[in-house]
Amino acid sequence: MLTGRRYLLAFTDEQAAYAEQVGAVCRAVWNTALEQRREYRRRGAFIGYNEQAGQMAEAKKDLDCAWLADAPSHPLQQTLRDLDRACKRHGTWKVRWRSKARTAPSFRFPDPKRVAVQRLNRRWGEVRLPKFGPVRFRWTRPLGGAIRNATVLRDGGRWYISFCVEDGGSEVAPNGKPPVGVDRGVTVAVATSDGGLDEREFVTAGEAARLKRLQQRMSRSLRVHGRSRGSKRRDATRAQLGRLNARIRARRADFAAQTAVRLVREHGMVAVEGLRITNMTASAKGTVEQPGRNVRQKAGLNRAILAKGWGGFLLKLEHAARYHGAKIEKVNPAYTSQTCNACKHVASESRESQAVFRCVACGHQDHADVNAAKNILAAGLAVTGRGDLAAGLSVKRQPPERLVA
């Protein structure tokens, strides 16, 4: 199986500056190639990876594009491959530009023969990258397999390297442990059908105040110094915001990983809602002709959903399930929070508050998120019995028991 290993790099000042340069070149190649693809589409033509890679190789010989030759060739070719894959999957017009302000620099070395790793001592390792030379990194865990590729990226002002490793293992057989239903919420991050409530504050009160203060400072710098967006004061504020947000993301990822591993270790099947988070967190502002309603309230809900990391938790869950013999079932999320688990009566009035569920038909009372998790588990068990996907309606049924004469 393929897995990831991430380590903190110890770039020198020259190497860090060169990494910024390579990231900028890869970003320019992405944007230029995307614009070229769109221009071809406007004329009713098509251009693919092979032709763009050949044109990039020819452009390196031109003096006006000599900056292309400053970067390693493999990351540039990989950038074109990633763009080609994104256009095939999402369409040329839906692929986004890579902005300097919003996109952190990153680039990948796809050839493992050009990535040599050795361990120096208990704390440090060394990786040799094309045109970078030897780069030290913190050896926090063994690689555990053969390297397939390496990605260098900057996160929160620090540089990291992520190795894609083939660990030589295969998916574990089903562990045969009891199933569980999981409800992802805004107030309680993870609620399980057995009554468990897992929650962690990713931002302290002091950090929240500091985050708001830095955001206000950034907003003022945009209004007052709109003509000099590259000022040192604004860059310093952005760097402080980046470091603070990176710390918050690290806590969120740590919580998701620990919770996911615990669930798949203790259960053989984990049922979750098949939520479309991108659609759920879309803006409600509407258009000029048809403006949206409750835009500010919807924006607050979107921030709360994204702050809990629903998508990241599901990825961690699916990744950990491969190593612990668990199965992940995605069920239809419709009415799971409004259905009484005891009598199956559906009514929005039963949800008295965020935490209280009291059925208007039978009077059954439970924690609202736990009640939803029980409904999710029931839907997951029904799907497992039918043997098909939970997203659609099934026409299959469990075979009837044979009658004994």
Short mmCIF file of C-alpha atoms in Angstrom, two decimals:
data_model
loop_
_atom_site.label_atom_id
_atom_site.label_comp_id
_atom_site.label_asym_id
_atom_site.label_seq_id
_atom_site.Cartn_x
_atom_site.Cartn_y
_atom_site.Cartn_z
CA MET A 1 0.00 0.00 0.00
CA LEU A 2 1.03 3.59 -0.55
CA THR A 3 1.34 5.85 2.46
CA GLY A 4 2.83 9.24 3.28
CA ARG A 5 5.71 10.32 5.49
CA ARG A 6 6.16 14.01 6.28
CA TYR A 7 9.31 15.55 7.75
CA LEU A 8 10.47 19.04 8.68
CA LEU A 9 13.23 20.31 6.41
CA ALA A 10 16.23 22.32 7.62
CA PHE A 11 16.92 24.46 4.57
CA THR A 12 19.81 26.85 4.51
CA ASP A 13 19.00 30.43 3.57
CA GLU A 14 20.17 29.81 0.00
CA GLN A 15 18.15 26.61 -0.29
CA ALA A 16 15.02 28.28 1.10
CA ALA A 17 15.34 31.13 -1.41
CA TYR A 18 15.83 28.63 -4.22
CA ALA A 19 12.80 26.64 -3.08
CA GLU A 20 10.72 29.82 -3.28
CA GLN A 21 12.04 30.36 -6.79
CA VAL A 22 11.20 26.81 -7.90
CA GLY A 23 7.72 27.13 -6.42
CA ALA A 24 7.19 30.38 -8.31
CA VAL A 25 8.34 28.80 -11.58
CA CYS A 26 5.98 25.84 -11.11
CA ARG A 27 3.13 28.24 -10.37
CA ALA A 28 3.90 30.22 -13.54
CA VAL A 29 4.02 27.02 -15.61
CA TRP A 30 0.64 25.96 -14.21
CA ASN A 31 -1.02 29.31 -14.95
CA THR A 32 0.53 29.67 -18.41
CA ALA A 33 -0.38 26.12 -19.42
CA LEU A 34 -3.92 26.55 -18.10
CA GLU A 35 -4.39 29.76 -20.08
CA GLN A 36 -3.04 28.01 -23.17
CA ARG A 37 -5.52 25.18 -22.76
CA ARG A 38 -8.39 27.65 -22.37
CA GLU A 39 -7.30 29.58 -25.43
CA TYR A 40 -7.24 26.38 -27.45
CA ARG A 41 -10.74 25.55 -26.20
CA ARG A 42 -11.99 28.98 -27.28
CA ARG A 43 -10.80 28.21 -30.81
CA GLY A 44 -12.33 24.74 -30.74
CA ALA A 45 -8.94 23.00 -30.58
CA PHE A 46 -7.19 20.88 -27.96
CA ILE A 47 -3.70 20.67 -26.51
CA GLY A 48 -2.48 17.96 -24.14
CA TYR A 49 0.44 17.15 -21.91
CA ASN A 50 2.82 15.83 -24.58
CA GLU A 51 2.59 18.93 -26.74
CA GLN A 52 2.87 21.31 -23.80
CA ALA A 53 5.88 19.45 -22.41
CA GLY A 54 7.59 19.68 -25.79
CA GLN A 55 6.87 23.40 -26.03
CA MET A 56 8.24 23.94 -22.52
CA ALA A 57 11.46 22.13 -23.47
CA GLU A 58 11.83 24.40 -26.50
CA ALA A 59 11.06 27.51 -24.43
CA LYS A 60 14.00 26.76 -22.12
CA LYS A 61 16.34 27.47 -25.03
CA ASP A 62 14.91 30.95 -25.49
CA LEU A 63 16.70 33.74 -23.65
CA ASP A 64 13.40 35.35 -22.68
CA CYS A 65 12.40 32.15 -20.84
CA ALA A 66 15.76 31.33 -19.32
CA TRP A 67 14.12 31.35 -15.87
CA LEU A 68 12.54 28.00 -16.78
CA ALA A 69 15.97 26.38 -16.89
CA ASP A 70 16.74 27.55 -13.35
CA ALA A 71 14.28 25.03 -11.91
CA PRO A 72 14.68 21.23 -12.04
CA SER A 73 12.98 19.76 -15.09
CA HIS A 74 11.08 16.95 -13.35
CA PRO A 75 8.97 19.21 -11.07
CA LEU A 76 7.99 21.29 -14.11
CA GLN A 77 6.94 18.21 -16.05
CA GLN A 78 5.03 16.96 -13.00
CA THR A 79 3.21 20.29 -12.82
CA LEU A 80 2.01 19.79 -16.39
CA ARG A 81 0.94 16.22 -15.55
CA ASP A 82 -1.03 17.44 -12.54
CA LEU A 83 -2.70 20.08 -14.70
CA ASP A 84 -3.57 17.51 -17.36
CA ARG A 85 -5.09 15.21 -14.73
CA ALA A 86 -7.08 18.09 -13.20
CA CYS A 87 -8.45 19.19 -16.57
CA LYS A 88 -9.52 15.65 -17.43
CA ARG A 89 -11.24 15.21 -14.09
CA HIS A 90 -12.90 18.60 -13.60
CA GLY A 91 -12.82 20.30 -16.99
CA THR A 92 -10.56 23.06 -18.27
CA TRP A 93 -12.85 25.88 -17.18
CA LYS A 94 -13.27 24.63 -13.61
CA VAL A 95 -9.57 24.29 -12.82
CA ARG A 96 -8.42 27.23 -10.73
CA TRP A 97 -5.46 29.52 -11.11
CA ARG A 98 -2.63 29.32 -8.61
CA SER A 99 -2.35 32.68 -6.89
CA LYS A 100 0.86 33.82 -5.24
CA ALA A 101 -1.07 35.11 -2.22
CA ARG A 102 -3.36 32.09 -1.75
CA THR A 103 -1.25 29.15 -2.97
CA ALA A 104 1.68 27.95 -0.91
CA PRO A 105 4.73 26.99 -3.01
CA SER A 106 5.08 23.25 -3.57
CA PHE A 107 6.71 20.99 -6.16
CA ARG A 108 7.19 17.25 -6.61
CA PHE A 109 10.09 15.07 -7.67
CA PRO A 110 8.39 12.07 -9.33
CA ASP A 111 11.54 10.00 -10.04
CA PRO A 112 12.64 8.05 -6.94
CA LYS A 113 16.07 7.42 -8.51
CA ARG A 114 16.86 11.12 -8.11
CA VAL A 115 15.82 11.21 -4.45
CA ALA A 116 18.44 9.67 -2.18
CA VAL A 117 17.73 9.43 1.55
CA GLN A 118 20.07 8.42 4.33
CA ARG A 119 19.91 8.62 8.10
CA LEU A 120 22.65 10.68 9.74
CA ASN A 121 21.92 10.06 13.42
CA ARG A 122 19.03 9.58 15.82
CA ARG A 123 17.51 13.01 15.13
CA TRP A 124 18.52 13.91 11.61
CA GLY A 125 18.30 12.49 8.10
CA GLU A 126 19.52 13.77 4.75
CA VAL A 127 17.90 13.81 1.33
CA ARG A 128 19.62 14.73 -1.93
CA LEU A 129 17.39 16.59 -4.38
CA PRO A 130 18.27 17.72 -7.94
CA LYS A 131 19.82 21.21 -7.96
CA PHE A 132 19.37 21.46 -4.18
CA GLY A 133 22.15 19.19 -3.05
CA PRO A 134 22.04 17.57 0.39
CA VAL A 135 19.21 18.81 2.61
CA ARG A 136 18.83 17.79 6.22
CA PHE A 137 15.45 16.94 7.77
CA ARG A 138 14.20 15.90 11.19
CA TRP A 139 14.06 12.12 11.45
CA THR A 140 10.87 11.71 13.45
CA ARG A 141 9.87 8.26 12.15
CA PRO A 142 11.28 5.56 9.82
CA LEU A 143 10.37 5.68 6.16
CA GLY A 144 9.00 2.15 6.32
CA GLY A 145 9.27 1.31 2.63
CA ALA A 146 10.49 2.22 -0.83
CA ILE A 147 10.15 5.86 -1.90
CA ARG A 148 7.90 6.48 -4.91
CA ASN A 149 8.14 10.30 -5.04
CA ALA A 150 8.90 13.33 -2.89
CA THR A 151 7.02 16.62 -2.51
CA VAL A 152 8.52 19.79 -1.06
CA LEU A 153 6.04 22.31 0.33
CA ARG A 154 5.89 25.31 2.62
CA ASP A 155 3.35 25.40 5.43
CA GLY A 156 3.14 28.14 8.04
CA GLY A 157 6.56 29.56 7.24
CA ARG A 158 8.27 26.15 7.48
CA TRP A 159 9.41 23.86 4.72
CA TYR A 160 8.48 20.18 4.73
CA ILE A 161 9.17 17.17 2.56
CA SER A 162 6.56 14.46 2.06
CA PHE A 163 7.61 11.05 0.79
CA CYS A 164 5.11 8.75 -0.90
CA VAL A 165 6.22 5.34 0.34
CA GLU A 166 5.24 1.84 -0.74
CA ASP A 167 5.30 -0.06 2.54
CA GLY A 168 4.92 -3.51 0.99
CA GLY A 169 1.84 -4.34 3.04
CA SER A 170 -1.65 -5.31 1.94
CA GLU A 171 -5.06 -4.46 3.32
CA VAL A 172 -5.82 -6.23 6.57
CA ALA A 173 -8.59 -8.81 6.72
CA PRO A 174 -11.84 -7.77 8.46
CA ASN A 175 -11.32 -7.68 12.21
CA GLY A 176 -14.82 -8.89 13.05
CA LYS A 177 -15.43 -6.23 15.69
CA PRO A 178 -18.80 -4.53 16.30
CA PRO A 179 -19.94 -1.67 14.02
CA VAL A 180 -20.42 1.96 14.99
CA GLY A 181 -22.14 5.00 13.55
CA VAL A 182 -20.44 8.39 13.47
CA ASP A 183 -22.09 11.81 13.25
CA ARG A 184 -19.92 14.83 12.43
CA GLY A 185 -21.20 18.00 14.02
CA VAL A 186 -20.43 21.67 14.47
CA THR A 187 -20.52 21.86 18.27
CA VAL A 188 -19.34 18.28 18.90
CA ALA A 189 -16.85 17.24 16.24
CA VAL A 190 -17.48 13.47 16.43
CA ALA A 191 -20.42 11.69 18.08
CA THR A 192 -20.70 7.91 18.01
CA SER A 193 -23.71 5.61 18.28
CA ASP A 194 -22.40 4.11 21.53
CA GLY A 195 -22.74 7.49 23.25
CA GLY A 196 -19.21 8.81 22.79
CA LEU A 197 -18.66 12.53 22.26
CA ASP A 198 -15.21 13.54 20.98
CA GLU A 199 -14.43 17.23 20.93
CA ARG A 200 -11.33 19.38 21.16
CA GLU A 201 -10.83 23.11 21.03
CA PHE A 202 -8.40 23.81 18.22
CA VAL A 203 -8.10 27.53 19.04
CA THR A 204 -7.57 28.94 22.52
CA ALA A 205 -9.23 32.16 23.64
CA GLY A 206 -5.95 34.05 23.40
CA GLU A 207 -5.23 32.71 19.93
CA ALA A 208 -8.73 33.64 18.76
CA ALA A 209 -8.21 37.21 19.93
CA ARG A 210 -4.79 37.35 18.31
CA LEU A 211 -6.17 35.87 15.08
CA LYS A 212 -8.86 38.54 14.92
CA ARG A 213 -6.34 41.27 15.65
CA LEU A 214 -4.01 40.09 12.88
CA GLN A 215 -6.90 39.85 10.43
CA GLN A 216 -7.93 43.42 11.24
CA ARG A 217 -4.35 44.57 10.76
CA MET A 218 -4.21 42.83 7.40
CA SER A 219 -7.53 44.38 6.35
CA ARG A 220 -6.35 47.87 7.30
CA SER A 221 -3.13 47.41 5.38
CA LEU A 222 -5.15 46.51 2.28
CA ARG A 223 -7.31 49.63 2.60
CA VAL A 224 -4.64 52.15 3.54
CA HIS A 225 -1.73 50.78 1.55
CA GLY A 226 -3.67 49.38 -1.36
CA ARG A 227 -1.09 50.54 -3.89
CA SER A 228 1.86 48.91 -2.11
CA ARG A 229 0.59 45.40 -1.47
CA GLY A 230 4.13 44.09 -1.17
CA SER A 231 5.09 46.16 1.86
CA LYS A 232 7.27 44.55 4.52
CA ARG A 233 4.74 45.29 7.26
CA ARG A 234 1.98 43.50 5.37
CA ASP A 235 4.25 40.55 4.61
CA ALA A 236 5.14 40.29 8.30
CA THR A 237 1.45 40.27 9.25
CA ARG A 238 0.73 37.59 6.67
CA ALA A 239 3.60 35.47 8.00
CA GLN A 240 2.24 35.72 11.55
CA LEU A 241 -1.21 34.70 10.32
CA GLY A 242 0.31 31.78 8.46
CA ARG A 243 2.15 30.48 11.50
CA LEU A 244 -0.93 30.76 13.69
CA ASN A 245 -3.18 29.04 11.17
CA ALA A 246 -0.61 26.29 10.68
CA ARG A 247 -0.67 25.60 14.40
CA ILE A 248 -4.46 25.35 14.32
CA ARG A 249 -4.37 23.02 11.33
CA ALA A 250 -1.85 20.79 13.06
CA ARG A 251 -4.13 20.40 16.08
CA ARG A 252 -7.08 19.62 13.85
CA ALA A 253 -5.12 16.99 11.91
CA ASP A 254 -3.82 15.44 15.13
CA PHE A 255 -7.34 15.17 16.56
CA ALA A 256 -8.66 13.65 13.34
CA ALA A 257 -5.86 11.09 13.16
CA GLN A 258 -6.14 9.98 16.77
CA THR A 259 -9.93 9.73 16.67
CA ALA A 260 -9.91 7.85 13.36
CA VAL A 261 -7.34 5.29 14.52
CA ARG A 262 -9.25 4.65 17.74
CA LEU A 263 -12.52 4.08 15.87
CA VAL A 264 -11.12 1.62 13.33
CA ARG A 265 -9.22 -0.28 16.01
CA GLU A 266 -12.31 -0.83 18.12
CA HIS A 267 -14.87 -1.40 15.34
CA GLY A 268 -15.14 -3.48 12.21
CA MET A 269 -17.46 -1.13 10.33
CA VAL A 270 -17.75 2.65 10.65
CA ALA A 271 -20.83 4.25 9.12
CA VAL A 272 -20.59 7.95 8.27
CA GLU A 273 -22.76 10.38 6.35
CA GLY A 274 -21.89 10.85 2.69
CA LEU A 275 -21.81 14.63 2.95
CA ARG A 276 -20.96 16.92 0.04
CA ILE A 277 -18.98 19.40 2.06
CA THR A 278 -18.12 21.63 -0.90
CA ASN A 279 -21.80 22.19 -1.63
CA MET A 280 -22.65 22.59 2.05
CA THR A 281 -20.08 25.36 2.53
CA ALA A 282 -20.95 27.30 -0.63
CA SER A 283 -21.77 30.97 -0.21
CA ALA A 284 -25.41 32.06 0.03
CA LYS A 285 -24.89 35.58 -1.31
CA GLY A 286 -26.62 34.74 -4.59
CA THR A 287 -26.54 37.15 -7.53
CA VAL A 288 -27.45 40.76 -8.16
CA GLU A 289 -30.78 39.71 -9.69
CA GLN A 290 -31.50 37.12 -6.99
CA PRO A 291 -29.65 38.04 -3.79
CA GLY A 292 -29.40 35.43 -1.09
CA ARG A 293 -30.96 35.45 2.36
CA ASN A 294 -29.28 35.08 5.76
CA VAL A 295 -25.91 35.46 4.09
CA ARG A 296 -24.01 36.31 7.28
CA GLN A 297 -25.56 33.42 9.20
CA LYS A 298 -24.70 31.01 6.39
CA ALA A 299 -21.13 32.34 6.31
CA GLY A 300 -20.80 31.68 10.04
CA LEU A 301 -22.09 28.12 9.56
CA ASN A 302 -19.63 27.58 6.72
CA ARG A 303 -16.72 28.69 8.90
CA ALA A 304 -17.87 26.42 11.73
CA ILE A 305 -18.09 23.40 9.40
CA LEU A 306 -14.66 24.02 7.91
CA ALA A 307 -13.15 24.63 11.35
CA LYS A 308 -14.12 21.09 12.45
CA GLY A 309 -12.33 19.49 9.50
CA TRP A 310 -15.06 17.08 8.38
CA GLY A 311 -13.32 16.21 5.13
CA GLY A 312 -9.92 15.67 6.74
CA PHE A 313 -11.42 13.39 9.35
CA LEU A 314 -13.01 11.20 6.67
CA LEU A 315 -9.68 10.94 4.83
CA LYS A 316 -7.92 9.89 8.02
CA LEU A 317 -10.68 7.37 8.69
CA GLU A 318 -10.39 5.77 5.25
CA HIS A 319 -6.60 5.68 5.47
CA ALA A 320 -6.49 4.08 8.91
CA ALA A 321 -9.19 1.55 8.03
CA ARG A 322 -6.85 -0.16 5.55
CA TYR A 323 -4.40 -1.06 8.31
CA HIS A 324 -6.89 -2.22 10.95
CA GLY A 325 -9.37 -4.35 9.03
CA ALA A 326 -12.29 -1.92 9.22
CA LYS A 327 -14.79 -0.92 6.56
CA ILE A 328 -16.10 2.60 5.95
CA GLU A 329 -19.72 2.89 4.81
CA LYS A 330 -21.08 6.21 3.53
CA VAL A 331 -24.83 6.49 3.97
CA ASN A 332 -27.46 8.91 2.77
CA PRO A 333 -27.51 11.83 5.25
CA ALA A 334 -31.15 12.75 4.62
CA TYR A 335 -33.25 13.09 7.81
CA THR A 336 -30.68 11.37 10.06
CA SER A 337 -30.90 14.26 12.53
CA GLN A 338 -34.73 14.43 12.47
CA THR A 339 -35.54 10.73 12.78
CA CYS A 340 -36.24 9.14 16.14
CA ASN A 341 -34.06 6.09 16.58
CA ALA A 342 -36.67 4.41 18.79
CA CYS A 343 -39.87 4.72 16.73
CA LYS A 344 -38.46 6.01 13.37
CA HIS A 345 -40.81 9.01 13.41
CA VAL A 346 -39.46 11.91 11.31
CA ALA A 347 -40.14 15.45 12.52
CA SER A 348 -38.00 18.55 12.60
CA GLU A 349 -39.77 19.61 15.84
CA SER A 350 -38.12 16.69 17.66
CA ARG A 351 -34.80 18.51 17.46
CA GLU A 352 -35.43 20.90 20.35
CA SER A 353 -31.90 22.32 20.37
CA GLN A 354 -28.44 21.52 19.17
CA ALA A 355 -27.92 18.94 21.90
CA VAL A 356 -31.44 17.76 22.83
CA PHE A 357 -33.59 15.40 20.80
CA ARG A 358 -37.06 14.60 22.15
CA CYS A 359 -39.40 12.69 19.87
CA VAL A 360 -42.81 14.36 19.50
CA ALA A 361 -44.42 10.96 18.82
CA CYS A 362 -43.07 8.59 21.46
CA GLY A 363 -41.26 10.93 23.83
CA HIS A 364 -37.87 9.24 23.38
CA GLN A 365 -35.07 11.57 24.53
CA ASP A 366 -31.39 11.40 23.69
CA HIS A 367 -28.43 13.56 22.78
CA ALA A 368 -29.21 14.87 19.32
CA ASP A 369 -25.85 13.93 17.80
CA VAL A 370 -25.89 10.47 19.39
CA ASN A 371 -29.41 9.88 18.07
CA ALA A 372 -28.22 10.86 14.59
CA ALA A 373 -25.23 8.52 14.93
CA LYS A 374 -27.58 5.64 15.78
CA ASN A 375 -29.63 6.37 12.67
CA ILE A 376 -26.45 6.46 10.61
CA LEU A 377 -25.42 3.09 12.02
CA ALA A 378 -28.81 1.59 11.17
CA ALA A 379 -28.52 2.88 7.60
CA GLY A 380 -24.98 1.52 7.35
CA LEU A 381 -26.07 -1.93 8.52
CA ALA A 382 -28.92 -1.93 6.00
CA VAL A 383 -26.52 -1.02 3.21
CA THR A 384 -24.06 -3.72 4.28
CA GLY A 385 -26.85 -6.28 4.18
CA ARG A 386 -27.92 -5.24 0.69
CA GLY A 387 -24.34 -5.23 -0.54
CA ASP A 388 -24.40 -2.03 -2.60
CA LEU A 389 -23.61 1.65 -2.19
CA ALA A 390 -25.40 3.79 0.35
CA ALA A 391 -25.61 6.84 -1.87
CA GLY A 392 -28.37 5.39 -4.06
CA LEU A 393 -31.62 3.62 -3.39
CA SER A 394 -31.23 -0.13 -3.46
CA VAL A 395 -33.61 -2.64 -4.94
CA LYS A 396 -31.77 -5.52 -3.32
CA ARG A 397 -32.91 -7.14 -0.14
CA GLN A 398 -31.46 -9.69 2.18
CA PRO A 399 -32.41 -13.24 1.20
CA PRO A 400 -35.33 -14.57 3.21
CA GLU A 401 -34.68 -17.17 5.84
CA ARG A 402 -35.55 -20.69 4.84
CA LEU A 403 -38.58 -22.11 6.59
CA VAL A 404 -37.96 -25.31 8.40
CA ALA A 405 -40.77 -27.82 7.80
#
